[in-house]
């Protein structure tokens, strides 16, 4: 049994092992896709293979679509050469159920895989050809938030960007330079319309993609190195749109335990590849069962009926509400609470924390009692249903190898959004009292206690990376009562850039300090505080 077009022809063998196979004529679909591609996706990683590719497979199986996907990789070309092509663009998706069972699917909806590499003449020529085709409706991206940056944190141009600004749409080196060059090719072919859709997990992602594309167009027109009118084309939503989206699906790195399950079924050649750029890829992906993709319905060249596979199409304001529901209340704050608590209590799996009665009780209180009252209902997804799924299915999933240590990364950058917005919601409402918040200030105090890098048993542990780690640790370095009364801790609690509000002005600083005092009372004090609430 091999994950190749010939290897999956023995249908009965695969199905006897519990695999769902493509139910369409793959050769026919491949020919149609290459003749008239409608969707090209940039970013050949796990989320694409687990989510978008599986959505298209479902629609092909159901007869809603008659063409598949084209994928392009603009950063790590070895993913295409060493993983996609040897397997004829076919892979296995193992869906990890909260019940402890798995669902196994052979995904064969990707019909063409290309390296977005201008030194690869054949692939680059094919990409230019695709972008000039009237059939192309949507260009989507999962290239991470960093993929849209033209400058680093110090304001220095990313590699290749300045050269691409100067050269124009010829043989670009930077990722966005390649994308804009391809878009320029579409512009020069009768200004064909298209939707440029970021599906990366970042706020207002369409704006980030638009800003990068627009800056290229502005520079090229200013320097006279592109066809005149390109900037107007980019700025015309009737020609080029940049919808906002909200995506939510956890796809951990391919796991050795899952590889063993597949190998025991008789599948060969499952060995992962670690590329020269340190990307870890395998012929399979493992992912949670829950998924959401909410998309602003702005497609100037039309779009496929992806809603028939469970995707949501709506207006921009609703996308924003769904994102805030997830990030500010119903998922991300619960993760952060579990992250700092888990590190202090010695947990190494988030799922195991949900078996802890104290943590489970406080997670529910944080979500249902403190967060839910200030959630703006987006209408298309009920917030209570979303939290129900998070608390009862997603976080407790025993297959998900997510760790509190990973989620604790960059906590100083997360607190203002994940908890500050809830505090602001209470302050803005006459029917709510910020003094009723108990778990939100506890999370702040737990983070301060976490910064001391000593667990509840008195053992040192390694703090997760955070850009403000050294700066914030100085406020809590002394575990003595005097530290609670001195100006240092007060200075930190005044910082609205970290907490979203000035905690003194919000009336929560004393509560945070009281919790922190109790959390630093000695070994076992973290457990005692959690148990007392």
Short mmCIF file of C-alpha atoms in Angstrom, two decimals:
data_model
loop_
_atom_site.label_atom_id
_atom_site.label_comp_id
_atom_site.label_asym_id
_atom_site.label_seq_id
_atom_site.Cartn_x
_atom_site.Cartn_y
_atom_site.Cartn_z
CA UNK A 1 0.00 0.00 0.00
CA UNK A 2 1.51 3.27 -1.16
CA UNK A 3 0.23 6.83 -1.21
CA UNK A 4 0.53 7.22 -4.98
CA UNK A 5 -1.97 7.24 -7.83
CA UNK A 6 -1.19 3.60 -8.63
CA UNK A 7 -0.89 2.62 -4.99
CA UNK A 8 -4.50 3.58 -4.15
CA UNK A 9 -6.06 1.69 -7.06
CA UNK A 10 -6.67 -1.42 -4.95
CA UNK A 11 -9.78 0.11 -3.43
CA UNK A 12 -10.91 -2.95 -1.49
CA UNK A 13 -7.57 -3.26 0.31
CA UNK A 14 -7.64 0.36 1.48
CA UNK A 15 -11.29 0.26 2.45
CA UNK A 16 -10.78 -2.97 4.41
CA UNK A 17 -8.30 -1.04 6.58
CA UNK A 18 -10.83 1.72 7.22
CA UNK A 19 -9.69 4.37 4.74
CA UNK A 20 -11.99 6.70 2.82
CA UNK A 21 -10.72 7.12 -0.74
CA UNK A 22 -11.36 9.74 -3.44
CA UNK A 23 -14.67 8.88 -5.10
CA UNK A 24 -14.13 10.78 -8.34
CA UNK A 25 -12.33 10.12 -11.60
CA UNK A 26 -8.97 11.60 -10.69
CA UNK A 27 -7.55 11.59 -14.22
CA UNK A 28 -10.60 13.41 -15.55
CA UNK A 29 -10.50 15.96 -12.72
CA UNK A 30 -6.76 16.49 -13.21
CA UNK A 31 -7.21 17.23 -16.91
CA UNK A 32 -10.05 19.67 -16.19
CA UNK A 33 -8.04 21.40 -13.45
CA UNK A 34 -5.00 21.92 -15.62
CA UNK A 35 -7.14 23.22 -18.47
CA UNK A 36 -9.16 25.67 -16.35
CA UNK A 37 -7.79 26.07 -12.80
CA UNK A 38 -10.11 27.95 -10.48
CA UNK A 39 -8.21 27.88 -7.15
CA UNK A 40 -4.50 28.13 -6.44
CA UNK A 41 -3.22 28.03 -2.89
CA UNK A 42 0.15 29.33 -1.63
CA UNK A 43 1.57 27.44 1.33
CA UNK A 44 1.88 23.67 1.01
CA UNK A 45 1.92 22.97 4.74
CA UNK A 46 -0.16 20.84 7.09
CA UNK A 47 -3.13 23.17 7.56
CA UNK A 48 -3.71 23.29 3.80
CA UNK A 49 -3.49 19.52 3.45
CA UNK A 50 -5.74 18.88 6.45
CA UNK A 51 -8.36 21.56 5.78
CA UNK A 52 -8.63 23.17 2.35
CA UNK A 53 -7.59 20.06 0.41
CA UNK A 54 -10.05 17.90 2.34
CA UNK A 55 -12.86 20.42 1.78
CA UNK A 56 -12.27 20.24 -1.97
CA UNK A 57 -12.14 16.44 -1.84
CA UNK A 58 -15.56 16.36 -0.16
CA UNK A 59 -17.02 18.61 -2.86
CA UNK A 60 -15.44 16.51 -5.61
CA UNK A 61 -16.88 13.37 -4.02
CA UNK A 62 -20.31 15.00 -3.85
CA UNK A 63 -20.16 16.21 -7.45
CA UNK A 64 -20.31 19.88 -6.45
CA UNK A 65 -16.90 20.50 -8.04
CA UNK A 66 -15.41 19.05 -11.21
CA UNK A 67 -11.92 20.50 -10.71
CA UNK A 68 -9.38 20.23 -7.93
CA UNK A 69 -6.65 22.34 -6.38
CA UNK A 70 -3.33 23.75 -7.51
CA UNK A 71 -0.84 24.35 -4.72
CA UNK A 72 2.29 26.51 -4.85
CA UNK A 73 5.09 26.72 -2.29
CA UNK A 74 7.09 29.94 -2.29
CA UNK A 75 9.36 29.43 0.70
CA UNK A 76 10.52 25.82 1.00
CA UNK A 77 10.59 24.27 -2.45
CA UNK A 78 11.78 20.91 -1.10
CA UNK A 79 8.25 20.28 0.20
CA UNK A 80 7.11 20.01 -3.41
CA UNK A 81 10.13 18.09 -4.70
CA UNK A 82 10.56 15.66 -1.81
CA UNK A 83 7.01 15.12 -0.55
CA UNK A 84 4.31 16.10 -3.02
CA UNK A 85 5.74 14.81 -6.29
CA UNK A 86 7.01 11.41 -5.06
CA UNK A 87 3.46 10.76 -3.82
CA UNK A 88 1.64 12.15 -6.89
CA UNK A 89 0.27 14.94 -4.65
CA UNK A 90 -1.66 12.32 -2.63
CA UNK A 91 -1.57 12.18 1.16
CA UNK A 92 -3.34 10.72 4.15
CA UNK A 93 -5.35 12.78 6.62
CA UNK A 94 -5.78 11.26 10.07
CA UNK A 95 -8.52 13.03 11.99
CA UNK A 96 -8.01 12.72 15.74
CA UNK A 97 -11.34 12.28 17.51
CA UNK A 98 -11.91 13.34 21.10
CA UNK A 99 -13.30 9.84 21.72
CA UNK A 100 -9.82 8.44 21.14
CA UNK A 101 -10.62 7.00 17.72
CA UNK A 102 -9.20 8.09 14.37
CA UNK A 103 -10.74 8.72 10.96
CA UNK A 104 -8.47 7.92 8.00
CA UNK A 105 -8.83 9.63 4.64
CA UNK A 106 -6.73 9.42 1.50
CA UNK A 107 -6.81 12.94 0.09
CA UNK A 108 -6.36 13.20 -3.68
CA UNK A 109 -7.84 16.60 -4.51
CA UNK A 110 -4.50 18.32 -5.26
CA UNK A 111 -4.00 18.08 -9.01
CA UNK A 112 -0.87 20.15 -9.46
CA UNK A 113 1.96 21.16 -7.11
CA UNK A 114 4.41 23.88 -8.13
CA UNK A 115 7.47 25.59 -6.71
CA UNK A 116 6.98 29.35 -6.73
CA UNK A 117 10.64 29.71 -7.60
CA UNK A 118 11.72 32.00 -10.42
CA UNK A 119 14.81 29.84 -10.94
CA UNK A 120 12.57 26.88 -11.72
CA UNK A 121 11.72 27.90 -15.25
CA UNK A 122 9.03 25.29 -15.89
CA UNK A 123 7.11 25.85 -12.65
CA UNK A 124 7.38 29.64 -12.84
CA UNK A 125 6.14 29.63 -16.45
CA UNK A 126 3.19 27.48 -15.38
CA UNK A 127 2.33 29.86 -12.55
CA UNK A 128 2.35 32.80 -14.95
CA UNK A 129 0.11 30.81 -17.28
CA UNK A 130 -2.37 30.04 -14.48
CA UNK A 131 -2.58 33.67 -13.40
CA UNK A 132 -3.38 34.74 -16.95
CA UNK A 133 -6.33 32.35 -17.18
CA UNK A 134 -9.90 33.76 -17.00
CA UNK A 135 -11.00 30.65 -15.02
CA UNK A 136 -8.95 31.57 -11.93
CA UNK A 137 -11.32 32.76 -9.21
CA UNK A 138 -9.36 32.66 -5.98
CA UNK A 139 -5.77 32.76 -4.78
CA UNK A 140 -5.49 31.69 -1.15
CA UNK A 141 -2.67 31.76 1.38
CA UNK A 142 -1.46 30.00 4.50
CA UNK A 143 2.08 31.40 4.60
CA UNK A 144 1.98 32.53 8.27
CA UNK A 145 1.66 36.14 9.40
CA UNK A 146 5.40 36.62 8.85
CA UNK A 147 4.94 35.85 5.17
CA UNK A 148 3.29 39.23 4.58
CA UNK A 149 6.06 41.28 6.13
CA UNK A 150 8.18 43.46 3.88
CA UNK A 151 10.29 44.67 6.82
CA UNK A 152 11.51 43.10 10.04
CA UNK A 153 10.78 44.43 13.53
CA UNK A 154 13.63 46.93 13.18
CA UNK A 155 12.20 48.34 9.96
CA UNK A 156 14.87 46.74 7.77
CA UNK A 157 13.70 45.40 4.41
CA UNK A 158 13.29 41.64 4.27
CA UNK A 159 15.69 39.82 1.92
CA UNK A 160 14.96 40.42 -1.74
CA UNK A 161 12.29 43.09 -1.27
CA UNK A 162 14.39 46.12 -2.24
CA UNK A 163 15.77 44.27 -5.26
CA UNK A 164 12.22 43.38 -6.28
CA UNK A 165 11.09 47.00 -5.85
CA UNK A 166 13.84 48.11 -8.20
CA UNK A 167 13.51 45.37 -10.82
CA UNK A 168 9.74 45.32 -11.18
CA UNK A 169 7.68 42.24 -12.13
CA UNK A 170 10.44 40.25 -13.79
CA UNK A 171 12.20 37.55 -11.71
CA UNK A 172 11.33 38.35 -8.09
CA UNK A 173 13.11 36.88 -5.08
CA UNK A 174 10.82 37.72 -2.15
CA UNK A 175 7.61 35.82 -1.42
CA UNK A 176 5.29 38.80 -1.82
CA UNK A 177 7.32 39.96 -4.80
CA UNK A 178 6.50 36.67 -6.52
CA UNK A 179 2.81 36.96 -5.67
CA UNK A 180 2.55 40.53 -6.95
CA UNK A 181 4.46 39.66 -10.12
CA UNK A 182 1.93 36.93 -10.82
CA UNK A 183 -0.92 39.33 -10.10
CA UNK A 184 0.66 41.83 -12.49
CA UNK A 185 0.61 39.13 -15.19
CA UNK A 186 -3.13 38.82 -14.61
CA UNK A 187 -3.51 42.58 -14.86
CA UNK A 188 -1.71 42.70 -18.20
CA UNK A 189 -4.18 40.11 -19.55
CA UNK A 190 -7.23 42.39 -19.77
CA UNK A 191 -7.31 43.21 -16.04
CA UNK A 192 -8.91 39.89 -15.15
CA UNK A 193 -10.62 39.88 -11.73
CA UNK A 194 -9.58 37.65 -8.83
CA UNK A 195 -9.94 37.26 -5.05
CA UNK A 196 -6.71 37.27 -3.03
CA UNK A 197 -7.69 35.46 0.15
CA UNK A 198 -5.43 35.18 3.18
CA UNK A 199 -6.44 32.21 5.31
CA UNK A 200 -3.71 32.71 7.87
CA UNK A 201 -4.57 32.77 11.55
CA UNK A 202 -4.09 36.47 12.20
CA UNK A 203 -6.41 39.41 12.77
CA UNK A 204 -7.71 41.21 9.68
CA UNK A 205 -5.51 39.02 7.53
CA UNK A 206 -6.86 40.40 4.26
CA UNK A 207 -5.59 43.85 5.20
CA UNK A 208 -2.09 42.50 5.82
CA UNK A 209 -1.99 40.90 2.38
CA UNK A 210 -3.44 44.02 0.76
CA UNK A 211 -0.92 46.33 2.44
CA UNK A 212 1.99 44.28 1.15
CA UNK A 213 0.61 44.00 -2.38
CA UNK A 214 -0.29 47.69 -2.50
CA UNK A 215 3.19 48.77 -1.41
CA UNK A 216 4.72 46.76 -4.23
CA UNK A 217 2.29 48.27 -6.74
CA UNK A 218 3.01 51.78 -5.44
CA UNK A 219 6.78 51.31 -5.65
CA UNK A 220 6.64 49.81 -9.13
CA UNK A 221 4.48 52.61 -10.47
CA UNK A 222 6.61 55.26 -8.77
CA UNK A 223 9.73 53.76 -10.30
CA UNK A 224 8.09 53.19 -13.66
CA UNK A 225 8.89 49.47 -13.81
CA UNK A 226 5.37 48.06 -14.30
CA UNK A 227 2.51 48.61 -16.67
CA UNK A 228 0.73 51.88 -15.79
CA UNK A 229 -2.57 51.46 -14.00
CA UNK A 230 -1.50 48.42 -11.96
CA UNK A 231 -1.98 50.28 -8.67
CA UNK A 232 -5.52 51.28 -9.65
CA UNK A 233 -6.24 47.62 -10.49
CA UNK A 234 -4.98 46.50 -7.05
CA UNK A 235 -7.06 49.21 -5.37
CA UNK A 236 -10.27 48.34 -7.25
CA UNK A 237 -12.28 45.77 -5.21
CA UNK A 238 -14.32 45.06 -8.33
CA UNK A 239 -11.13 43.70 -9.87
CA UNK A 240 -9.02 42.49 -6.94
CA UNK A 241 -10.47 41.77 -3.51
CA UNK A 242 -8.70 41.02 -0.24
CA UNK A 243 -11.35 39.38 1.97
CA UNK A 244 -10.96 38.91 5.70
CA UNK A 245 -11.18 35.36 6.99
CA UNK A 246 -11.17 33.55 10.33
CA UNK A 247 -9.67 30.07 10.33
CA UNK A 248 -9.62 27.68 13.27
CA UNK A 249 -8.23 24.14 13.12
CA UNK A 250 -5.33 22.61 15.03
CA UNK A 251 -2.93 20.58 12.87
CA UNK A 252 0.06 19.50 14.97
CA UNK A 253 3.27 18.25 13.43
CA UNK A 254 2.86 14.72 12.00
CA UNK A 255 3.08 12.46 15.03
CA UNK A 256 5.12 9.25 15.31
CA UNK A 257 2.18 7.48 16.98
CA UNK A 258 0.03 8.23 13.94
CA UNK A 259 2.80 7.10 11.62
CA UNK A 260 2.81 3.75 13.45
CA UNK A 261 -0.94 3.35 13.00
CA UNK A 262 -0.56 3.85 9.26
CA UNK A 263 2.47 1.60 9.03
CA UNK A 264 0.65 -1.15 10.94
CA UNK A 265 -2.08 -0.89 8.30
CA UNK A 266 0.55 -1.75 5.69
CA UNK A 267 1.25 1.67 4.19
CA UNK A 268 4.82 1.96 2.93
CA UNK A 269 7.20 4.90 2.51
CA UNK A 270 5.83 6.98 5.37
CA UNK A 271 9.20 8.37 6.40
CA UNK A 272 9.08 12.10 7.15
CA UNK A 273 11.40 14.56 5.46
CA UNK A 274 13.23 17.37 7.22
CA UNK A 275 14.16 19.90 4.58
CA UNK A 276 17.27 22.06 4.53
CA UNK A 277 15.05 24.86 5.87
CA UNK A 278 14.08 22.60 8.80
CA UNK A 279 10.51 22.03 7.65
CA UNK A 280 9.17 18.71 8.96
CA UNK A 281 6.82 17.09 6.44
CA UNK A 282 5.40 13.60 6.05
CA UNK A 283 3.09 11.82 3.61
CA UNK A 284 0.34 12.21 6.22
CA UNK A 285 -1.08 14.95 8.41
CA UNK A 286 -2.92 14.61 11.70
CA UNK A 287 -5.52 17.12 12.81
CA UNK A 288 -8.37 17.70 15.23
CA UNK A 289 -11.91 17.01 14.06
CA UNK A 290 -13.27 20.54 14.65
CA UNK A 291 -12.73 23.24 12.07
CA UNK A 292 -14.03 26.68 11.12
CA UNK A 293 -13.39 28.87 8.12
CA UNK A 294 -15.39 32.09 7.90
CA UNK A 295 -14.82 34.15 4.75
CA UNK A 296 -15.88 37.63 3.72
CA UNK A 297 -17.96 37.06 0.59
CA UNK A 298 -16.05 39.29 -1.83
CA UNK A 299 -15.16 37.39 -5.02
CA UNK A 300 -15.10 39.56 -8.15
CA UNK A 301 -14.67 36.56 -10.46
CA UNK A 302 -17.21 34.34 -8.70
CA UNK A 303 -16.45 31.47 -6.39
CA UNK A 304 -17.18 27.77 -5.85
CA UNK A 305 -19.95 26.64 -3.50
CA UNK A 306 -17.62 25.95 -0.60
CA UNK A 307 -20.43 26.48 1.88
CA UNK A 308 -21.65 23.01 0.88
CA UNK A 309 -18.61 21.66 2.74
CA UNK A 310 -19.27 23.67 5.91
CA UNK A 311 -17.44 26.93 5.20
CA UNK A 312 -19.18 30.20 6.10
CA UNK A 313 -19.51 33.15 3.73
CA UNK A 314 -20.63 36.43 5.23
CA UNK A 315 -19.83 40.15 5.46
CA UNK A 316 -16.65 41.69 6.86
CA UNK A 317 -18.27 42.83 10.11
CA UNK A 318 -19.41 39.29 10.88
CA UNK A 319 -15.94 37.86 10.18
CA UNK A 320 -14.60 40.35 12.70
CA UNK A 321 -17.20 39.32 15.30
CA UNK A 322 -16.37 35.64 14.87
CA UNK A 323 -12.66 36.35 15.24
CA UNK A 324 -13.20 38.38 18.41
CA UNK A 325 -15.48 35.66 19.77
CA UNK A 326 -12.69 33.12 19.35
CA UNK A 327 -9.66 35.22 20.30
CA UNK A 328 -11.11 37.35 23.09
CA UNK A 329 -13.44 34.93 24.84
CA UNK A 330 -14.28 31.45 23.68
CA UNK A 331 -10.95 29.75 22.94
CA UNK A 332 -7.70 31.68 23.23
CA UNK A 333 -8.22 33.00 26.81
CA UNK A 334 -8.96 29.46 28.01
CA UNK A 335 -5.75 28.24 26.38
CA UNK A 336 -3.69 30.98 28.05
CA UNK A 337 -5.12 30.19 31.49
CA UNK A 338 -4.26 26.52 31.00
CA UNK A 339 -0.81 27.39 29.67
CA UNK A 340 0.44 29.36 32.67
CA UNK A 341 -1.36 27.11 35.16
CA UNK A 342 -0.06 23.99 33.47
CA UNK A 343 3.54 25.16 33.57
CA UNK A 344 3.25 25.90 37.27
CA UNK A 345 1.61 22.58 38.04
CA UNK A 346 3.99 20.47 35.96
CA UNK A 347 1.65 19.47 33.16
CA UNK A 348 3.06 18.68 29.73
CA UNK A 349 -0.21 18.17 27.83
CA UNK A 350 -3.12 20.60 27.65
CA UNK A 351 -5.55 17.69 27.30
CA UNK A 352 -4.43 16.27 30.65
CA UNK A 353 -5.20 19.55 32.37
CA UNK A 354 -8.87 19.10 31.52
CA UNK A 355 -8.89 16.06 33.84
CA UNK A 356 -7.89 18.33 36.74
CA UNK A 357 -11.09 19.30 38.63
CA UNK A 358 -9.75 22.70 39.71
CA UNK A 359 -8.60 23.67 36.22
CA UNK A 360 -11.73 22.35 34.53
CA UNK A 361 -13.96 24.28 36.92
CA UNK A 362 -12.05 27.52 36.38
CA UNK A 363 -11.86 27.10 32.60
CA UNK A 364 -15.64 26.82 32.51
CA UNK A 365 -16.03 29.80 34.80
CA UNK A 366 -13.68 31.87 32.65
CA UNK A 367 -15.55 31.03 29.46
CA UNK A 368 -19.19 30.74 30.44
CA UNK A 369 -19.52 33.08 33.44
CA UNK A 370 -16.94 35.82 32.87
CA UNK A 371 -16.43 35.87 29.11
CA UNK A 372 -19.77 34.98 27.58
CA UNK A 373 -21.67 38.04 28.92
CA UNK A 374 -19.58 40.42 26.79
CA UNK A 375 -19.39 38.36 23.59
CA UNK A 376 -21.02 39.94 20.56
CA UNK A 377 -22.98 37.11 18.95
CA UNK A 378 -21.85 36.91 15.30
CA UNK A 379 -25.10 35.18 14.36
CA UNK A 380 -23.61 32.45 12.18
CA UNK A 381 -21.96 30.57 15.08
CA UNK A 382 -23.49 30.60 18.55
CA UNK A 383 -20.86 31.56 21.17
CA UNK A 384 -22.18 29.10 23.76
CA UNK A 385 -22.04 26.27 21.22
CA UNK A 386 -18.48 27.29 20.35
CA UNK A 387 -17.40 27.19 24.01
CA UNK A 388 -19.22 23.87 24.49
CA UNK A 389 -17.14 22.39 21.68
CA UNK A 390 -13.91 23.89 23.02
CA UNK A 391 -14.45 22.66 26.57
CA UNK A 392 -16.00 19.27 25.84
CA UNK A 393 -14.30 18.19 22.60
CA UNK A 394 -11.34 20.26 21.48
CA UNK A 395 -9.17 20.91 24.53
CA UNK A 396 -9.73 17.48 26.19
CA UNK A 397 -8.88 15.61 22.96
CA UNK A 398 -6.33 13.01 24.16
CA UNK A 399 -4.77 12.79 20.71
CA UNK A 400 -3.82 16.46 20.50
CA UNK A 401 -0.16 16.76 21.58
CA UNK A 402 -0.41 20.45 22.45
CA UNK A 403 1.58 21.58 25.46
CA UNK A 404 1.17 24.40 27.97
CA UNK A 405 4.81 25.27 27.29
CA UNK A 406 4.08 25.98 23.61
CA UNK A 407 0.95 27.99 24.29
CA UNK A 408 2.78 30.01 26.96
CA UNK A 409 5.02 31.51 24.28
CA UNK A 410 4.65 35.28 23.87
CA UNK A 411 2.09 35.56 26.67
CA UNK A 412 2.93 39.24 27.20
CA UNK A 413 1.73 39.86 23.65
CA UNK A 414 -1.54 37.99 24.17
CA UNK A 415 -2.95 39.22 27.47
CA UNK A 416 -4.28 42.54 26.17
CA UNK A 417 -6.41 40.92 23.48
CA UNK A 418 -7.39 37.74 25.29
CA UNK A 419 -8.41 39.40 28.55
CA UNK A 420 -8.21 43.17 28.18
CA UNK A 421 -11.16 43.20 25.80
CA UNK A 422 -13.31 41.38 28.35
CA UNK A 423 -12.40 43.93 31.02
CA UNK A 424 -13.27 46.78 28.62
CA UNK A 425 -16.60 45.11 27.94
CA UNK A 426 -17.42 45.05 31.64
CA UNK A 427 -16.36 48.67 32.11
CA UNK A 428 -18.57 49.77 29.22
CA UNK A 429 -21.72 48.06 30.50
CA UNK A 430 -23.90 49.46 33.27
CA UNK A 431 -25.35 46.01 33.94
CA UNK A 432 -21.94 44.41 34.55
CA UNK A 433 -19.50 44.99 37.42
CA UNK A 434 -15.78 44.53 36.82
CA UNK A 435 -15.45 43.61 40.49
CA UNK A 436 -17.28 40.37 39.70
CA UNK A 437 -14.32 39.18 37.62
CA UNK A 438 -12.35 36.58 39.54
CA UNK A 439 -10.62 34.31 37.02
CA UNK A 440 -9.44 37.07 34.67
CA UNK A 441 -7.35 38.80 37.38
CA UNK A 442 -6.25 35.36 38.57
CA UNK A 443 -4.77 34.70 35.12
CA UNK A 444 -2.73 37.89 35.40
CA UNK A 445 -1.48 36.86 38.84
CA UNK A 446 -0.67 33.35 37.60
CA UNK A 447 1.37 34.88 34.79
CA UNK A 448 3.33 36.97 37.31
CA UNK A 449 3.91 33.82 39.34
CA UNK A 450 4.91 31.94 36.15
CA UNK A 451 7.54 34.61 35.42
CA UNK A 452 9.41 33.50 38.55
CA UNK A 453 10.19 30.21 36.73
CA UNK A 454 9.60 28.12 39.87
CA UNK A 455 6.80 25.55 39.79
CA UNK A 456 4.38 24.80 42.60
CA UNK A 457 6.74 22.17 44.01
CA UNK A 458 9.63 24.60 44.20
CA UNK A 459 11.43 23.29 41.12
CA UNK A 460 12.90 25.58 38.47
CA UNK A 461 11.53 25.29 34.94
CA UNK A 462 12.36 26.89 31.60
CA UNK A 463 10.19 29.83 30.56
CA UNK A 464 8.81 29.87 27.03
CA UNK A 465 10.09 32.51 24.58
CA UNK A 466 8.55 35.96 24.94
CA UNK A 467 9.88 39.30 23.66
CA UNK A 468 9.20 41.00 27.02
CA UNK A 469 10.41 38.15 29.20
CA UNK A 470 13.49 39.82 30.69
CA UNK A 471 11.75 43.16 31.05
CA UNK A 472 8.73 41.73 32.90
CA UNK A 473 10.66 39.29 35.09
CA UNK A 474 12.41 42.13 36.91
CA UNK A 475 9.07 43.16 38.43
CA UNK A 476 8.56 39.83 40.19
CA UNK A 477 12.09 38.66 40.89
CA UNK A 478 11.86 39.10 44.68
CA UNK A 479 9.49 36.63 46.36
CA UNK A 480 9.07 38.74 49.49
CA UNK A 481 6.09 40.69 50.83
CA UNK A 482 7.87 43.98 50.25
CA UNK A 483 7.83 43.34 46.49
CA UNK A 484 4.06 43.57 46.55
CA UNK A 485 4.11 47.03 48.06
CA UNK A 486 6.97 48.52 46.10
CA UNK A 487 6.72 50.61 42.97
CA UNK A 488 8.03 47.90 40.65
CA UNK A 489 4.96 45.66 40.58
CA UNK A 490 2.67 48.68 40.47
CA UNK A 491 4.54 49.97 37.44
CA UNK A 492 3.87 46.71 35.65
CA UNK A 493 0.17 46.67 36.54
CA UNK A 494 -0.21 50.16 35.11
CA UNK A 495 0.87 48.93 31.67
CA UNK A 496 -2.14 48.93 29.39
CA UNK A 497 0.08 47.76 26.53
CA UNK A 498 0.39 44.42 28.32
CA UNK A 499 -2.96 44.00 30.07
CA UNK A 500 -5.17 45.93 27.67
CA UNK A 501 -6.09 48.38 30.43
CA UNK A 502 -4.38 50.13 33.32
CA UNK A 503 -5.33 47.63 36.04
CA UNK A 504 -5.40 50.39 38.69
CA UNK A 505 -7.82 52.47 36.66
CA UNK A 506 -9.90 49.37 35.98
CA UNK A 507 -10.08 48.56 39.70
CA UNK A 508 -8.40 45.15 39.41
CA UNK A 509 -4.82 45.85 40.51
CA UNK A 510 -5.40 45.12 44.19
CA UNK A 511 -7.10 41.84 43.35
CA UNK A 512 -4.18 40.80 41.14
CA UNK A 513 -1.71 41.71 43.91
CA UNK A 514 -3.71 39.79 46.49
CA UNK A 515 -3.77 36.69 44.29
CA UNK A 516 -0.06 37.05 43.60
CA UNK A 517 0.71 37.30 47.30
CA UNK A 518 -1.16 34.06 47.94
CA UNK A 519 0.40 32.32 44.94
CA UNK A 520 3.89 33.09 46.28
CA UNK A 521 3.25 31.86 49.84
CA UNK A 522 5.31 28.71 49.35
CA UNK A 523 5.18 25.27 47.81
CA UNK A 524 1.63 24.19 47.04
CA UNK A 525 0.29 27.74 47.11
CA UNK A 526 -0.74 27.68 43.45
CA UNK A 527 -2.87 24.60 44.02
CA UNK A 528 -4.33 26.12 47.17
CA UNK A 529 -5.43 29.28 45.37
CA UNK A 530 -6.94 27.36 42.46
CA UNK A 531 -8.76 25.07 44.85
CA UNK A 532 -10.15 27.98 46.86
CA UNK A 533 -11.99 29.65 43.98
#
